[in-house]
PDB file of C-alpha atoms in Angstrom:
ATOM      1  CA  MET A  14      -0.199   0.037  -0.346  1.00  0.00           C
ATOM      2  CA  SER A  15       1.953   3.025  -1.148  1.00  0.00           C
ATOM      3  CA  GLY A  16      -0.771   5.517  -1.319  1.00  0.00           C
ATOM      4  CA  GLN A  17      -0.582   8.911   0.344  1.00  0.00           C
ATOM      5  CA  THR A  18      -3.744   8.365   2.289  1.00  0.00           C
ATOM      6  CA  VAL A  19      -5.196   5.085   4.307  1.00  0.00           C
ATOM      7  CA  THR A  20      -7.653   2.946   2.182  1.00  0.00           C
ATOM      8  CA  ILE A  21      -9.486   0.284   2.667  1.00  0.00           C
ATOM      9  CA  PRO A  22      -8.259  -2.736   0.000  1.00  0.00           C
ATOM     10  CA  ASP A  23     -11.054  -3.582  -2.713  1.00  0.00           C
ATOM     11  CA  ASP A  24     -11.369  -6.787  -4.853  1.00  0.00           C
ATOM     12  CA  ARG A  25      -8.417  -5.576  -7.007  1.00  0.00           C
ATOM     13  CA  ALA A  26      -6.023  -5.329  -4.287  1.00  0.00           C
ATOM     14  CA  PHE A  27      -6.836  -8.803  -2.494  1.00  0.00           C
ATOM     15  CA  ALA A  28      -6.613 -10.069  -6.317  1.00  0.00           C
ATOM     16  CA  SER A  29      -3.259  -8.533  -6.646  1.00  0.00           C
ATOM     17  CA  PHE A  30      -2.086  -9.922  -3.305  1.00  0.00           C
ATOM     18  CA  LYS A  31      -3.517 -13.554  -4.282  1.00  0.00           C
ATOM     19  CA  ALA A  32      -1.592 -13.451  -7.231  1.00  0.00           C
ATOM     20  CA  GLU A  33       1.515 -12.273  -6.015  1.00  0.00           C
ATOM     21  CA  CYS A  34       1.610 -14.854  -3.345  1.00  0.00           C
ATOM     22  CA  LEU A  35       0.836 -17.760  -6.021  1.00  0.00           C
ATOM     23  CA  CYS A  36       3.390 -16.501  -8.429  1.00  0.00           C
ATOM     24  CA  GLU A  37       6.983 -18.160  -7.790  1.00  0.00           C
ATOM     25  CA  GLU A  38       8.975 -16.076 -10.767  1.00  0.00           C
ATOM     26  CA  GLY A  39      11.559 -14.239  -9.358  1.00  0.00           C
ATOM     27  CA  TRP A  40      11.341 -15.929  -6.006  1.00  0.00           C
ATOM     28  CA  SER A  41      14.252 -18.231  -4.848  1.00  0.00           C
ATOM     29  CA  ILE A  42      13.566 -21.584  -2.669  1.00  0.00           C
ATOM     30  CA  ASN A  43      15.598 -21.470   0.158  1.00  0.00           C
ATOM     31  CA  HIS A  44      13.749 -24.254   1.996  1.00  0.00           C
ATOM     32  CA  ASN A  45      11.967 -27.180   0.654  1.00  0.00           C
ATOM     33  CA  LYS A  46      11.548 -30.127   2.917  1.00  0.00           C
ATOM     34  CA  GLY A  47       8.297 -31.539   4.870  1.00  0.00           C
ATOM     35  CA  GLY A  48       5.799 -30.202   2.914  1.00  0.00           C
ATOM     36  CA  ILE A  49       6.743 -26.602   3.777  1.00  0.00           C
ATOM     37  CA  THR A  50       8.821 -23.902   0.915  1.00  0.00           C
ATOM     38  CA  VAL A  51      10.100 -20.856   1.727  1.00  0.00           C
ATOM     39  CA  PHE A  52      11.190 -18.526  -0.993  1.00  0.00           C
ATOM     40  CA  THR A  53      13.165 -15.050  -0.695  1.00  0.00           C
ATOM     41  CA  GLN A  54      13.419 -12.094  -2.698  1.00  0.00           C
ATOM     42  CA  GLY A  55      17.010 -10.578  -3.432  1.00  0.00           C
ATOM     43  CA  LEU A  56      17.208  -7.287  -1.178  1.00  0.00           C
ATOM     44  CA  GLU A  57      17.670  -4.240  -3.529  1.00  0.00           C
ATOM     45  CA  GLU A  58      21.030  -2.657  -3.044  1.00  0.00           C
ATOM     46  CA  GLY A  59      20.585  -0.045   0.041  1.00  0.00           C
ATOM     47  CA  LYS A  60      17.147  -1.251   0.916  1.00  0.00           C
ATOM     48  CA  SER A  61      16.411  -3.122   4.015  1.00  0.00           C
ATOM     49  CA  ILE A  62      12.802  -4.133   2.935  1.00  0.00           C
ATOM     50  CA  HIS A  63      12.948  -7.877   3.693  1.00  0.00           C
ATOM     51  CA  LYS A  64      10.525 -10.303   1.299  1.00  0.00           C
ATOM     52  CA  ILE A  65       9.746 -13.799   2.314  1.00  0.00           C
ATOM     53  CA  LYS A  66       7.071 -16.277   1.545  1.00  0.00           C
ATOM     54  CA  CYS A  67       6.172 -19.686   2.921  1.00  0.00           C
ATOM     55  CA  ARG A  68       3.938 -22.318   1.454  1.00  0.00           C
ATOM     56  CA  MET A  69       2.452 -25.502   3.748  1.00  0.00           C
ATOM     57  CA  VAL A  70       0.478 -28.061   2.547  1.00  0.00           C
ATOM     58  CA  CYS A  71      -1.917 -29.202   5.694  1.00  0.00           C
ATOM     59  CA  LYS A  72      -3.287 -32.897   4.626  1.00  0.00           C
ATOM     60  CA  ASP A  73      -5.447 -32.882   7.780  1.00  0.00           C
ATOM     61  CA  VAL A  74      -6.820 -29.029   8.243  1.00  0.00           C
ATOM     62  CA  SER A  75      -9.412 -27.692   6.349  1.00  0.00           C
ATOM     63  CA  ALA A  76      -9.351 -24.040   4.862  1.00  0.00           C
ATOM     64  CA  GLU A  77     -12.261 -23.300   7.035  1.00  0.00           C
ATOM     65  CA  THR A  78     -10.350 -24.378  10.252  1.00  0.00           C
ATOM     66  CA  MET A  79      -7.104 -22.277   9.052  1.00  0.00           C
ATOM     67  CA  TYR A  80      -9.257 -19.000   8.609  1.00  0.00           C
ATOM     68  CA  ASP A  81     -10.788 -19.234  11.983  1.00  0.00           C
ATOM     69  CA  VAL A  82      -7.133 -20.253  13.669  1.00  0.00           C
ATOM     70  CA  LEU A  83      -5.765 -17.063  11.935  1.00  0.00           C
ATOM     71  CA  HIS A  84      -8.318 -14.814  13.125  1.00  0.00           C
ATOM     72  CA  ASP A  85      -8.843 -15.968  16.427  1.00  0.00           C
ATOM     73  CA  ILE A  86      -7.123 -13.294  18.709  1.00  0.00           C
ATOM     74  CA  GLU A  87      -7.483 -15.006  22.073  1.00  0.00           C
ATOM     75  CA  TYR A  88      -6.494 -18.590  20.837  1.00  0.00           C
ATOM     76  CA  ARG A  89      -3.217 -16.904  18.997  1.00  0.00           C
ATOM     77  CA  ARG A  90      -2.331 -15.673  22.708  1.00  0.00           C
ATOM     78  CA  LYS A  91      -2.153 -19.541  23.300  1.00  0.00           C
ATOM     79  CA  TRP A  92      -0.313 -20.997  20.653  1.00  0.00           C
ATOM     80  CA  ASP A  93       2.184 -17.995  19.390  1.00  0.00           C
ATOM     81  CA  THR A  94       5.027 -18.160  21.385  1.00  0.00           C
ATOM     82  CA  ASN A  95       6.739 -15.135  19.587  1.00  0.00           C
ATOM     83  CA  VAL A  96       3.549 -12.924  20.442  1.00  0.00           C
ATOM     84  CA  ILE A  97       4.221 -10.497  23.654  1.00  0.00           C
ATOM     85  CA  GLU A  98       1.188  -8.504  23.194  1.00  0.00           C
ATOM     86  CA  THR A  99      -1.794  -8.276  20.733  1.00  0.00           C
ATOM     87  CA  PHE A 100      -5.129  -6.706  20.593  1.00  0.00           C
ATOM     88  CA  ASP A 101      -7.771  -5.417  18.316  1.00  0.00           C
ATOM     89  CA  ILE A 102      -7.980  -1.474  18.611  1.00  0.00           C
ATOM     90  CA  GLY A 103     -10.956  -0.832  16.538  1.00  0.00           C
ATOM     91  CA  LYS A 104     -13.295  -2.024  13.668  1.00  0.00           C
ATOM     92  CA  LEU A 105     -13.329  -0.050  10.096  1.00  0.00           C
ATOM     93  CA  THR A 106     -16.053  -1.811   7.992  1.00  0.00           C
ATOM     94  CA  VAL A 107     -17.386  -5.657   8.227  1.00  0.00           C
ATOM     95  CA  ASN A 108     -14.035  -7.148   7.082  1.00  0.00           C
ATOM     96  CA  ALA A 109     -11.298  -4.256   8.127  1.00  0.00           C
ATOM     97  CA  ASP A 110     -10.191  -3.525  11.490  1.00  0.00           C
ATOM     98  CA  VAL A 111      -6.622  -1.957  12.856  1.00  0.00           C
ATOM     99  CA  GLY A 112      -4.808  -3.928  15.685  1.00  0.00           C
ATOM    100  CA  TYR A 113      -1.370  -3.919  17.497  1.00  0.00           C
ATOM    101  CA  TYR A 114       0.860  -6.737  17.920  1.00  0.00           C
ATOM    102  CA  SER A 115       4.845  -7.201  18.956  1.00  0.00           C
ATOM    103  CA  TRP A 116       6.785 -10.038  18.950  1.00  0.00           C
ATOM    104  CA  LYS A 117       9.757 -11.304  20.333  1.00  0.00           C
ATOM    105  CA  CYS A 118      13.262 -11.414  17.986  1.00  0.00           C
ATOM    106  CA  PRO A 119      15.962 -13.718  18.184  1.00  0.00           C
ATOM    107  CA  SER A 120      18.397 -12.541  20.743  1.00  0.00           C
ATOM    108  CA  PRO A 121      20.491  -9.814  20.911  1.00  0.00           C
ATOM    109  CA  LEU A 122      17.926  -8.125  18.569  1.00  0.00           C
ATOM    110  CA  ARG A 123      15.337  -5.801  20.215  1.00  0.00           C
ATOM    111  CA  ASN A 124      11.588  -6.937  19.863  1.00  0.00           C
ATOM    112  CA  ARG A 125       9.336  -5.272  17.163  1.00  0.00           C
ATOM    113  CA  ASP A 126       6.121  -4.290  17.160  1.00  0.00           C
ATOM    114  CA  VAL A 127       3.519  -2.808  14.688  1.00  0.00           C
ATOM    115  CA  ILE A 128       0.064  -0.818  14.014  1.00  0.00           C
ATOM    116  CA  THR A 129      -1.525  -2.503  11.070  1.00  0.00           C
ATOM    117  CA  LEU A 130      -4.665  -1.928   9.022  1.00  0.00           C
ATOM    118  CA  ARG A 131      -5.859  -5.682   8.505  1.00  0.00           C
ATOM    119  CA  SER A 132      -8.644  -6.584   6.030  1.00  0.00           C
ATOM    120  CA  TRP A 133     -10.216 -10.362   4.845  1.00  0.00           C
ATOM    121  CA  LEU A 134     -12.198 -11.803   2.243  1.00  0.00           C
ATOM    122  CA  PRO A 135     -13.635 -15.255   1.632  1.00  0.00           C
ATOM    123  CA  MET A 136     -13.059 -15.979  -2.575  1.00  0.00           C
ATOM    124  CA  GLY A 137     -15.315 -18.881  -3.441  1.00  0.00           C
ATOM    125  CA  LYS A 138     -13.345 -22.004  -1.375  1.00  0.00           C
ATOM    126  CA  ASP A 139     -10.339 -19.600  -0.621  1.00  0.00           C
ATOM    127  CA  TYR A 140      -9.566 -17.007   1.784  1.00  0.00           C
ATOM    128  CA  ILE A 141      -7.479 -14.008   2.118  1.00  0.00           C
ATOM    129  CA  ILE A 142      -6.122 -12.081   5.190  1.00  0.00           C
ATOM    130  CA  MET A 143      -4.075  -9.149   4.516  1.00  0.00           C
ATOM    131  CA  ASN A 144      -2.415  -6.088   6.356  1.00  0.00           C
ATOM    132  CA  TYR A 145      -0.077  -3.125   6.122  1.00  0.00           C
ATOM    133  CA  SER A 146       1.000  -0.449   8.456  1.00  0.00           C
ATOM    134  CA  VAL A 147      -0.615   2.561   9.774  1.00  0.00           C
ATOM    135  CA  LYS A 148      -0.422   5.344  12.284  1.00  0.00           C
ATOM    136  CA  HIS A 149      -2.894   5.660  14.988  1.00  0.00           C
ATOM    137  CA  PRO A 150      -2.346   8.720  17.283  1.00  0.00           C
ATOM    138  CA  LYS A 151      -3.471   6.553  20.534  1.00  0.00           C
ATOM    139  CA  TYR A 152      -0.472   4.113  19.986  1.00  0.00           C
ATOM    140  CA  PRO A 153       2.990   5.634  19.143  1.00  0.00           C
ATOM    141  CA  SER A 154       6.052   3.659  19.250  1.00  0.00           C
ATOM    142  CA  LYS A 155       7.633   2.786  22.506  1.00  0.00           C
ATOM    143  CA  LYS A 156      10.838   2.950  23.981  1.00  0.00           C
ATOM    144  CA  ASP A 157      11.502  -0.609  24.595  1.00  0.00           C
ATOM    145  CA  LYS A 158      10.743  -1.953  21.079  1.00  0.00           C
ATOM    146  CA  VAL A 159      11.085  -0.722  17.508  1.00  0.00           C
ATOM    147  CA  ARG A 160       8.207  -0.142  15.467  1.00  0.00           C
ATOM    148  CA  ALA A 161       8.322  -2.152  12.393  1.00  0.00           C
ATOM    149  CA  VAL A 162       6.621  -1.558   8.866  1.00  0.00           C
ATOM    150  CA  SER A 163       4.578  -3.900   6.999  1.00  0.00           C
ATOM    151  CA  ILE A 164       4.369  -2.860   3.397  1.00  0.00           C
ATOM    152  CA  GLN A 165       2.127  -5.529   2.736  1.00  0.00           C
ATOM    153  CA  THR A 166       1.946  -9.116   4.810  1.00  0.00           C
ATOM    154  CA  GLY A 167      -0.632 -11.666   4.710  1.00  0.00           C
ATOM    155  CA  TYR A 168      -2.208 -14.997   3.897  1.00  0.00           C
ATOM    156  CA  VAL A 169      -3.830 -17.086   1.239  1.00  0.00           C
ATOM    157  CA  ILE A 170      -5.744 -20.035   2.280  1.00  0.00           C
ATOM    158  CA  GLN A 171      -6.744 -22.428  -0.613  1.00  0.00           C
ATOM    159  CA  SER A 172      -9.576 -25.432  -0.451  1.00  0.00           C
ATOM    160  CA  GLN A 173      -7.574 -28.454  -1.839  1.00  0.00           C
ATOM    161  CA  GLY A 174      -9.190 -31.519  -3.172  1.00  0.00           C
ATOM    162  CA  PRO A 175     -10.418 -33.780   0.321  1.00  0.00           C
ATOM    163  CA  ALA A 176     -12.658 -31.803   2.335  1.00  0.00           C
ATOM    164  CA  ASN A 177     -10.138 -31.664   5.394  1.00  0.00           C
ATOM    165  CA  SER A 178      -6.808 -30.304   3.434  1.00  0.00           C
ATOM    166  CA  CYS A 179      -5.840 -26.836   2.526  1.00  0.00           C
ATOM    167  CA  THR A 180      -2.638 -25.072   1.234  1.00  0.00           C
ATOM    168  CA  LEU A 181      -1.426 -22.154   3.038  1.00  0.00           C
ATOM    169  CA  THR A 182       0.679 -19.268   1.963  1.00  0.00           C
ATOM    170  CA  TYR A 183       2.166 -16.602   3.959  1.00  0.00           C
ATOM    171  CA  MET A 184       4.091 -13.633   2.291  1.00  0.00           C
ATOM    172  CA  ALA A 185       5.484 -10.968   4.057  1.00  0.00           C
ATOM    173  CA  GLN A 186       6.868  -7.640   2.716  1.00  0.00           C
ATOM    174  CA  VAL A 187       8.282  -5.799   6.096  1.00  0.00           C
ATOM    175  CA  ASP A 188      10.949  -3.220   6.802  1.00  0.00           C
ATOM    176  CA  PRO A 189      12.349  -4.015  10.325  1.00  0.00           C
ATOM    177  CA  ARG A 190      13.541  -0.531  10.725  1.00  0.00           C
ATOM    178  CA  GLY A 191      17.259  -1.688  11.364  1.00  0.00           C
ATOM    179  CA  SER A 192      20.184  -2.938   9.430  1.00  0.00           C
ATOM    180  CA  LEU A 193      19.581  -6.594  10.138  1.00  0.00           C
ATOM    181  CA  PRO A 194      22.625  -9.228  10.618  1.00  0.00           C
ATOM    182  CA  LYS A 195      23.256 -11.660   7.371  1.00  0.00           C
ATOM    183  CA  TRP A 196      22.192 -14.343  10.275  1.00  0.00           C
ATOM    184  CA  VAL A 197      19.062 -13.332  11.172  1.00  0.00           C
ATOM    185  CA  VAL A 198      17.759 -13.675   7.288  1.00  0.00           C
ATOM    186  CA  ASN A 199      19.254 -16.873   6.982  1.00  0.00           C
ATOM    187  CA  LYS A 200      17.578 -18.252  10.176  1.00  0.00           C
ATOM    188  CA  SER A 201      14.375 -16.566   9.642  1.00  0.00           C
ATOM    189  CA  SER A 202      14.127 -18.599   5.822  1.00  0.00           C
ATOM    190  CA  HIS A 203      16.114 -21.888   6.802  1.00  0.00           C
ATOM    191  CA  PHE A 204      14.592 -22.275  10.603  1.00  0.00           C
ATOM    192  CA  LEU A 205      11.666 -19.660  11.643  1.00  0.00           C
ATOM    193  CA  ALA A 206       9.831 -19.490   9.026  1.00  0.00           C
ATOM    194  CA  PRO A 207       9.266 -23.316   8.470  1.00  0.00           C
ATOM    195  CA  ARG A 208       9.158 -23.783  12.457  1.00  0.00           C
ATOM    196  CA  ALA A 209       6.128 -20.820  12.703  1.00  0.00           C
ATOM    197  CA  MET A 210       4.453 -22.504  10.193  1.00  0.00           C
ATOM    198  CA  LYS A 211       4.453 -25.952  11.747  1.00  0.00           C
ATOM    199  CA  LYS A 212       3.234 -24.109  15.094  1.00  0.00           C
ATOM    200  CA  ILE A 213       0.015 -22.738  12.721  1.00  0.00           C
ATOM    201  CA  ASN A 214      -0.514 -26.437  11.521  1.00  0.00           C
ATOM    202  CA  LYS A 215      -0.466 -27.849  15.036  1.00  0.00           C
ATOM    203  CA  ALA A 216      -2.682 -25.035  16.385  1.00  0.00           C
ATOM    204  CA  CYS A 217      -4.912 -25.775  13.713  1.00  0.00           C
ATOM    205  CA  LEU A 218      -5.044 -29.396  14.666  1.00  0.00           C
ATOM    206  CA  LYS A 219      -6.179 -28.285  18.461  1.00  0.00           C
ATOM    207  CA  TYR A 220      -8.328 -25.431  17.339  1.00  0.00           C
ATOM    208  CA  THR A 221     -11.907 -27.365  17.048  1.00  0.00           C
ATOM    209  CA  GLU A 222     -11.340 -28.930  20.586  1.00  0.00           C
ATOM    210  CA  TRP A 223     -10.576 -25.444  22.263  1.00  0.00           C
ATOM    211  CA  LYS A 224     -12.754 -23.296  20.587  1.00  0.00           C
ATOM    212  CA  GLN A 225     -15.556 -25.643  22.103  1.00  0.00           C
ATOM    213  CA  ARG A 226     -14.527 -25.020  25.680  1.00  0.00           C
ATOM    214  CA  HIS A 227     -14.192 -20.999  24.663  1.00  0.00           C
ATOM    215  CA  ASN A 228     -17.186 -19.177  23.492  1.00  0.00           C
ATOM    216  CA  PRO A 229     -17.955 -21.428  20.670  1.00  0.00           C
ATOM    217  CA  GLY A 230     -19.953 -19.432  18.813  1.00  0.00           C
ATOM    218  CA  PHE A 231     -18.185 -16.338  18.833  1.00  0.00           C
ATOM    219  CA  LYS A 232     -16.776 -15.391  15.345  1.00  0.00           C
ATOM    220  CA  PRO A 233     -16.722 -11.809  14.336  1.00  0.00           C
ATOM    221  CA  TRP A 234     -15.032 -12.213  11.407  1.00  0.00           C
ATOM    222  CA  LEU A 235     -17.533 -14.442  10.141  1.00  0.00           C
ATOM    223  CA  TYR A 236     -20.662 -12.659  11.765  1.00  0.00           C
ATOM    224  CA  PRO A 237     -19.654  -9.307  12.033  1.00  0.00           C
ATOM    225  CA  GLU A 238     -22.715  -8.390  14.371  1.00  0.00           C
ATOM    226  CA  GLN A 239     -20.877 -10.203  17.040  1.00  0.00           C
ATOM    227  CA  THR A 240     -18.264  -7.529  17.209  1.00  0.00           C
ATOM    228  CA  THR A 241     -17.941  -5.219  20.049  1.00  0.00           C
ATOM    229  CA  LEU A 242     -14.703  -3.359  18.762  1.00  0.00           C
ATOM    230  CA  PRO A 243     -15.668   0.560  18.380  1.00  0.00           C
ATOM    231  CA  SER A 244     -15.357   2.158  14.789  1.00  0.00           C
ATOM    232  CA  ILE A 245     -12.715   3.934  13.977  1.00  0.00           C
ATOM    233  CA  PRO A 246     -12.889   6.887  11.499  1.00  0.00           C
ATOM    234  CA  LEU A 247      -9.830   6.582   8.495  1.00  0.00           C
ATOM    235  CA  SER A 248      -9.492   9.792   8.879  1.00  0.00           C
ATOM    236  CA  GLU A 249      -7.853   9.395  12.702  1.00  0.00           C
ATOM    237  CA  LEU A 250      -5.155   6.932  10.660  1.00  0.00           C
ATOM    238  CA  SER A 251      -2.612   7.404   8.471  1.00  0.00           C
ATOM    239  CA  ILE A 252      -0.029   5.864   6.708  1.00  0.00           C
ATOM    240  CA  GLN A 253       2.970   4.462   8.926  1.00  0.00           C
ATOM    241  CA  ARG A 254       6.209   5.866   6.710  1.00  0.00           C
ATOM    242  CA  ALA A 255       9.531   3.907   7.482  1.00  0.00           C
ATOM    243  CA  GLU A 256      11.677   7.376   7.036  1.00  0.00           C
ATOM    244  CA  SER A 257       9.554   8.929  10.295  1.00  0.00           C
ATOM    245  CA  LEU A 258      10.717   6.118  12.188  1.00  0.00           C
ATOM    246  CA  GLU A 259      13.785   4.951  14.783  1.00  0.00           C
ATOM    247  CA  ASN A 260      16.313   3.168  12.211  1.00  0.00           C
ATOM    248  CA  ILE A 261      18.707   1.068  14.233  1.00  0.00           C
ATOM    249  CA  ASP A 262      22.027  -0.672  13.252  1.00  0.00           C
ATOM    250  CA  GLU A 263      22.091  -4.095  14.478  1.00  0.00           C
ATOM    251  CA  SER A 264      24.148  -5.703  11.372  1.00  0.00           C
ATOM    252  CA  SER A 265      27.229  -6.374  13.824  1.00  0.00           C
ATOM    253  CA  LEU A 266      25.505  -8.111  16.455  1.00  0.00           C
ATOM    254  CA  ALA A 267      26.469 -12.054  16.695  1.00  0.00           C
ATOM    255  CA  GLU A 268      23.570 -14.525  17.504  1.00  0.00           C
ATOM    256  CA  THR A 269      23.492 -15.553  20.801  1.00  0.00           C
ATOM    257  CA  GLN A 270      22.669 -19.189  22.065  1.00  0.00           C
ATOM    258  CA  GLU A 271      19.045 -19.398  23.306  1.00  0.00           C
ATOM    259  CA  ARG A 272      17.052 -22.149  24.566  1.00  0.00           C
ATOM    260  CA  GLU A 273      14.607 -22.681  21.536  1.00  0.00           C
ATOM    261  CA  ASP A 274      10.907 -23.219  22.179  1.00  0.00           C
ATOM    262  CA  SER A 275       9.877 -27.441  21.777  1.00  0.00           C
ATOM    263  CA  ASP A 276       7.907 -27.611  18.965  1.00  0.00           C
TER     264      ASP A 276
END
């Protein structure tokens, strides 16, 4: 989203995002193992924007369940071990909202956070969720975190032949606001991204049982009349420009040995 004003994505924006998620031309395969493929694009000279794409075949998860899991913020707090804090700020339309997400970065990097405008759309048997960074006056950047910028990030969920299978493609175009060491980029594509995809898959397998015990009928992403979020006027938001944020140089930081979360 490179325009001057905040806009809610239309059908063309969703179709364009889906096409880029499914296109493999211009992408290099960095990892291909166990039904998970990770693609990256070479960084442009002098730019810190990181582009990564992960695709996972889930033979035991329906597209509908995957869509619910990626939306359900209460469940995310349970399964997403990278999350520090996440909450919805307010709604824009029946299929767009604004939210906050902060996450742990590999030590010794500083942790990141982001404010995004998120929108979603079922397309036949497929589903799309995508976001980009915005500024909200009540949620400025924090001293203990680096405010990252999502240029365009999201998921495409495609139903596959058997009713209980789907393919998930995650694509992130992010400016982490900092010169990252090469080991971070390598670790992301070879280890962190595949592990994150496996965690999503595991979360999906346990979701139905968990949801039956936690407000089973509450799914405002499917039933917008259920939402309790306050409405936000678009005029309150502005585009989050990377150049207005702190840019830190972490390129010389060496990787530290840390206990990895068990899968």
